[in-house]
PDB file of C-alpha atoms in Angstrom:
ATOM      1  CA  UNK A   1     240.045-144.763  19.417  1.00  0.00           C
ATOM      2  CA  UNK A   2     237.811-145.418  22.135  1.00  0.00           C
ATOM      3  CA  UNK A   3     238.798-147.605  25.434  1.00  0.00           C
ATOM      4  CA  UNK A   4     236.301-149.384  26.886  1.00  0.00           C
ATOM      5  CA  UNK A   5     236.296-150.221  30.495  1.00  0.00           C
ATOM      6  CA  UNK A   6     235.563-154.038  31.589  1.00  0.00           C
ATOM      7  CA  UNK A   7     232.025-154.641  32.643  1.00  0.00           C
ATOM      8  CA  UNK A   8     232.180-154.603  36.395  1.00  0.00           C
ATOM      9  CA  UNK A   9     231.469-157.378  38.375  1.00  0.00           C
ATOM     10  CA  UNK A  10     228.815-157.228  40.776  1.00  0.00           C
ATOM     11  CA  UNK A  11     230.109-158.722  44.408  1.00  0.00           C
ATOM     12  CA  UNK A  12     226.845-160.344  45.200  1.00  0.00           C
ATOM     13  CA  UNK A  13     225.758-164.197  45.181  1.00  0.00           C
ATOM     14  CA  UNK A  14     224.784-164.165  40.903  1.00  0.00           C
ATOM     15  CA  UNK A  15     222.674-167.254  40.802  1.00  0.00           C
ATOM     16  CA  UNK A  16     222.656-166.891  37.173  1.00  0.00           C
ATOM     17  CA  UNK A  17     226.575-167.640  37.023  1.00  0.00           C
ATOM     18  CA  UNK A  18     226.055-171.210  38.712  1.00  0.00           C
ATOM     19  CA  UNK A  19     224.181-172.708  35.744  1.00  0.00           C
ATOM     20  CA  UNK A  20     224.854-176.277  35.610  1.00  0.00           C
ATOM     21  CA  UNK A  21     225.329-176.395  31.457  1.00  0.00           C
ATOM     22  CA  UNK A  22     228.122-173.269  31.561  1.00  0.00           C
ATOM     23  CA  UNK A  23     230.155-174.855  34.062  1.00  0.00           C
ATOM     24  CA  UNK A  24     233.028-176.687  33.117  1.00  0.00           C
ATOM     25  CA  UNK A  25     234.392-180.000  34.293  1.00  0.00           C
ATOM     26  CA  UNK A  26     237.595-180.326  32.844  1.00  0.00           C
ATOM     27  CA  UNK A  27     237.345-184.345  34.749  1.00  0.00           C
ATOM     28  CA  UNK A  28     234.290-184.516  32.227  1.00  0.00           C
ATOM     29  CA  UNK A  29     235.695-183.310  29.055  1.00  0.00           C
ATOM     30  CA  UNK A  30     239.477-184.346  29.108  1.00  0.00           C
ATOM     31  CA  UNK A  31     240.303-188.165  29.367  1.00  0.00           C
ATOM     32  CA  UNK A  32     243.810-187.311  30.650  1.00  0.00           C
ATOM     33  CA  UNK A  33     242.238-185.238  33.602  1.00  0.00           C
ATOM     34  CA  UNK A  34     239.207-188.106  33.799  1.00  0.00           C
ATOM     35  CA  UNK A  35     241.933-190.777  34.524  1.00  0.00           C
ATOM     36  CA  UNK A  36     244.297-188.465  36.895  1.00  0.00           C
ATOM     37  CA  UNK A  37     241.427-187.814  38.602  1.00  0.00           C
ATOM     38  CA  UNK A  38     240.453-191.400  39.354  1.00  0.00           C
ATOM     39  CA  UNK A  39     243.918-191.269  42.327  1.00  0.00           C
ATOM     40  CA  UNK A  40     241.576-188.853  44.053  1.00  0.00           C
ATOM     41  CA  UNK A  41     238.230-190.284  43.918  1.00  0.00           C
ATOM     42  CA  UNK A  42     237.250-189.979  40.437  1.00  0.00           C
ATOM     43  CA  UNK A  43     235.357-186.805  38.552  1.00  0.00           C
ATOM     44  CA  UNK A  44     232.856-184.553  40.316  1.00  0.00           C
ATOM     45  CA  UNK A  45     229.529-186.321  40.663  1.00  0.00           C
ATOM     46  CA  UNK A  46     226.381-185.067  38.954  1.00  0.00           C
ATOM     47  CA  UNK A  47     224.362-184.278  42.669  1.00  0.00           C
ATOM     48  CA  UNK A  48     227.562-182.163  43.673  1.00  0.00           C
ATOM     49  CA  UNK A  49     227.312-178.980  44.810  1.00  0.00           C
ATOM     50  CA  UNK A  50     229.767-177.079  43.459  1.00  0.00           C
ATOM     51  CA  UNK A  51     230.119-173.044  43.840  1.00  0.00           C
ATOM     52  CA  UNK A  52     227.686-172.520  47.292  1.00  0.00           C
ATOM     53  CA  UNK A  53     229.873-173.132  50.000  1.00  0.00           C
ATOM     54  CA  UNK A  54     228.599-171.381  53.483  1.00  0.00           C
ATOM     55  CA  UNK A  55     231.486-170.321  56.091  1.00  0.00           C
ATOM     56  CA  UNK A  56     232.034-173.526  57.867  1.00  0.00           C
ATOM     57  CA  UNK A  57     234.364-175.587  55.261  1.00  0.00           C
ATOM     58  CA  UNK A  58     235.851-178.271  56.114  1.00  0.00           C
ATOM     59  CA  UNK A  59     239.205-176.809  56.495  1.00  0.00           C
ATOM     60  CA  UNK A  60     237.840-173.998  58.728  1.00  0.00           C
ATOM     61  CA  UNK A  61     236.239-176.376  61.159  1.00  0.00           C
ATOM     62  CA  UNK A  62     238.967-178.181  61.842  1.00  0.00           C
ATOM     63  CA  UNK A  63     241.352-175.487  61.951  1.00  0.00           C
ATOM     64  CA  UNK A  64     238.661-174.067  64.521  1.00  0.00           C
ATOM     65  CA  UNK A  65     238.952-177.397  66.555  1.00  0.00           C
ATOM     66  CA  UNK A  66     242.583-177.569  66.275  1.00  0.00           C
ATOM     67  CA  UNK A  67     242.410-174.071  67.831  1.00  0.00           C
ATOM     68  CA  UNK A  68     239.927-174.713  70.516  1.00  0.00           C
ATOM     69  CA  UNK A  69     242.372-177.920  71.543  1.00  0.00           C
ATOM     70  CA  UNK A  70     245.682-175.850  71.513  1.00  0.00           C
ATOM     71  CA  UNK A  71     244.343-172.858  73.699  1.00  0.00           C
ATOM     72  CA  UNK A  72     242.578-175.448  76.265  1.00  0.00           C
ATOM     73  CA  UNK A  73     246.147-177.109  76.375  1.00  0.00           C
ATOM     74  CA  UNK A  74     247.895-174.049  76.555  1.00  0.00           C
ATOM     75  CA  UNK A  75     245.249-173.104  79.287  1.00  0.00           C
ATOM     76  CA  UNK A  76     246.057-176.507  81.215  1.00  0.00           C
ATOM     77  CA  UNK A  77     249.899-175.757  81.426  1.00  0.00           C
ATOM     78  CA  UNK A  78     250.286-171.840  82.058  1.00  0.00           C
ATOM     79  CA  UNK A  79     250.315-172.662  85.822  1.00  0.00           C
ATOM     80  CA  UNK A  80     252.998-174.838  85.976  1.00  0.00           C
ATOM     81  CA  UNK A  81     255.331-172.041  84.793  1.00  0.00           C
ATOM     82  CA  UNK A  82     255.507-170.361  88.059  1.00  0.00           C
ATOM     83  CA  UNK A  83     258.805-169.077  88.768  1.00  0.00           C
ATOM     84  CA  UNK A  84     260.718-167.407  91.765  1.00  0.00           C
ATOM     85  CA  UNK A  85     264.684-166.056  92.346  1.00  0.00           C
ATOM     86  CA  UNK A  86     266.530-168.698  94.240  1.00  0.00           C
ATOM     87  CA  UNK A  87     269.762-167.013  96.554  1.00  0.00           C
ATOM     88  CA  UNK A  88     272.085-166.893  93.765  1.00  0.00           C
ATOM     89  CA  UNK A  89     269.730-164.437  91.739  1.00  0.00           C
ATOM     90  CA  UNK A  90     269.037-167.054  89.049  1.00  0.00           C
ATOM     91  CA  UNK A  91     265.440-167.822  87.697  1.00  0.00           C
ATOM     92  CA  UNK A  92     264.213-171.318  88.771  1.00  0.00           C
ATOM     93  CA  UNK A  93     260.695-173.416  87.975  1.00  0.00           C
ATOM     94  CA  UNK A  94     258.879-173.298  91.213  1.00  0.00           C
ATOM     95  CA  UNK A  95     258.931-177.098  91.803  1.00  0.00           C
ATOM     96  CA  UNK A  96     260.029-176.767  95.760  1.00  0.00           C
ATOM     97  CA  UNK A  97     257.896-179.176  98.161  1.00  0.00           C
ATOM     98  CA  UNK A  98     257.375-181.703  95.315  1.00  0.00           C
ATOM     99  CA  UNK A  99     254.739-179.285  93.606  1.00  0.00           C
ATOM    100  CA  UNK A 100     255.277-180.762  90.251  1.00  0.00           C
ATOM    101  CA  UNK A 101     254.050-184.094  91.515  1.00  0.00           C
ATOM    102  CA  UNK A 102     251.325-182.602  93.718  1.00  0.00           C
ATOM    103  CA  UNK A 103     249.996-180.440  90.704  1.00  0.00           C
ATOM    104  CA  UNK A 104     250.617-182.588  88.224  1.00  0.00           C
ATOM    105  CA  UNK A 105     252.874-180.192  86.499  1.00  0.00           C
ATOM    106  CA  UNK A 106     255.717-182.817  86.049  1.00  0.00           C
ATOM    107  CA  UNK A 107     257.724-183.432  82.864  1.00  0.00           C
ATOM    108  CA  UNK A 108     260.848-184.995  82.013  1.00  0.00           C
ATOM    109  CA  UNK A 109     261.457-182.056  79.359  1.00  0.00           C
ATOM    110  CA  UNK A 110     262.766-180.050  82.177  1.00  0.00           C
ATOM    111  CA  UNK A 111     265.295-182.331  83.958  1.00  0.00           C
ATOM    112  CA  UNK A 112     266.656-183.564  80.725  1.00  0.00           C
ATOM    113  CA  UNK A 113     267.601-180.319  79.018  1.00  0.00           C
ATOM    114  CA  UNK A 114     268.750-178.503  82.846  1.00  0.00           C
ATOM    115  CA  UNK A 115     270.707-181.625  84.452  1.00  0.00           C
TER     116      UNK A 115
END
């Protein structure tokens, strides 16, 4: 009895496995898929390219610019949470001489939640 291992895989791009004719399109084949498929734009069209997808998908880019807007908003706020120790020993927002007006730091959030 002899055990054969599985042919390995080679990591690299295989051209080879891409071939239009041994791909399958189940929207193509099945009429049950064919007509689900229609709720979501209908089968995969013949000019698609399916398999060769560089690093910038969709997804990534705008989970890159959804990034890119959090941090600059998270960059616009960190200076309005400047605190000091008032006399009683308890940790206050810096807002003294109207500086959440001046700086533009002002939110409602604040005196709701602490009045």
């Amino acid at each position: 009895m002899t055990s054969q291992a599985p042919p390995e895989r080679s990591r690299a791009h295989d051209p080879a496995s891409l071939d239009p004719s041994s791909r399958v399109l189940p929207a193509h084949e099945d009429a049950f898929v064919r007509a689900a498929s229609a709720a979501t734009g209908g089968p995969l069209g013949s000019h698609a390219v399916v398999g060769r997808v560089g690093f910038f998908t969709p997804l990534r880019v705008v989970l890159l610019l959804a990034t890119i807007v959090l941090a600059l908003g998270w960059f616009a706020k960190a200076p309005c949470l400047q605190q000091y120790v008032d006399d009683n020993g308890q940790t206050q927002l810096d807002w003294r001489d109207g500086r959440q007006y001046v700086a533009m730091f002002y939110s409602d959030t604040v005196p709701l939640y602490t009045a």
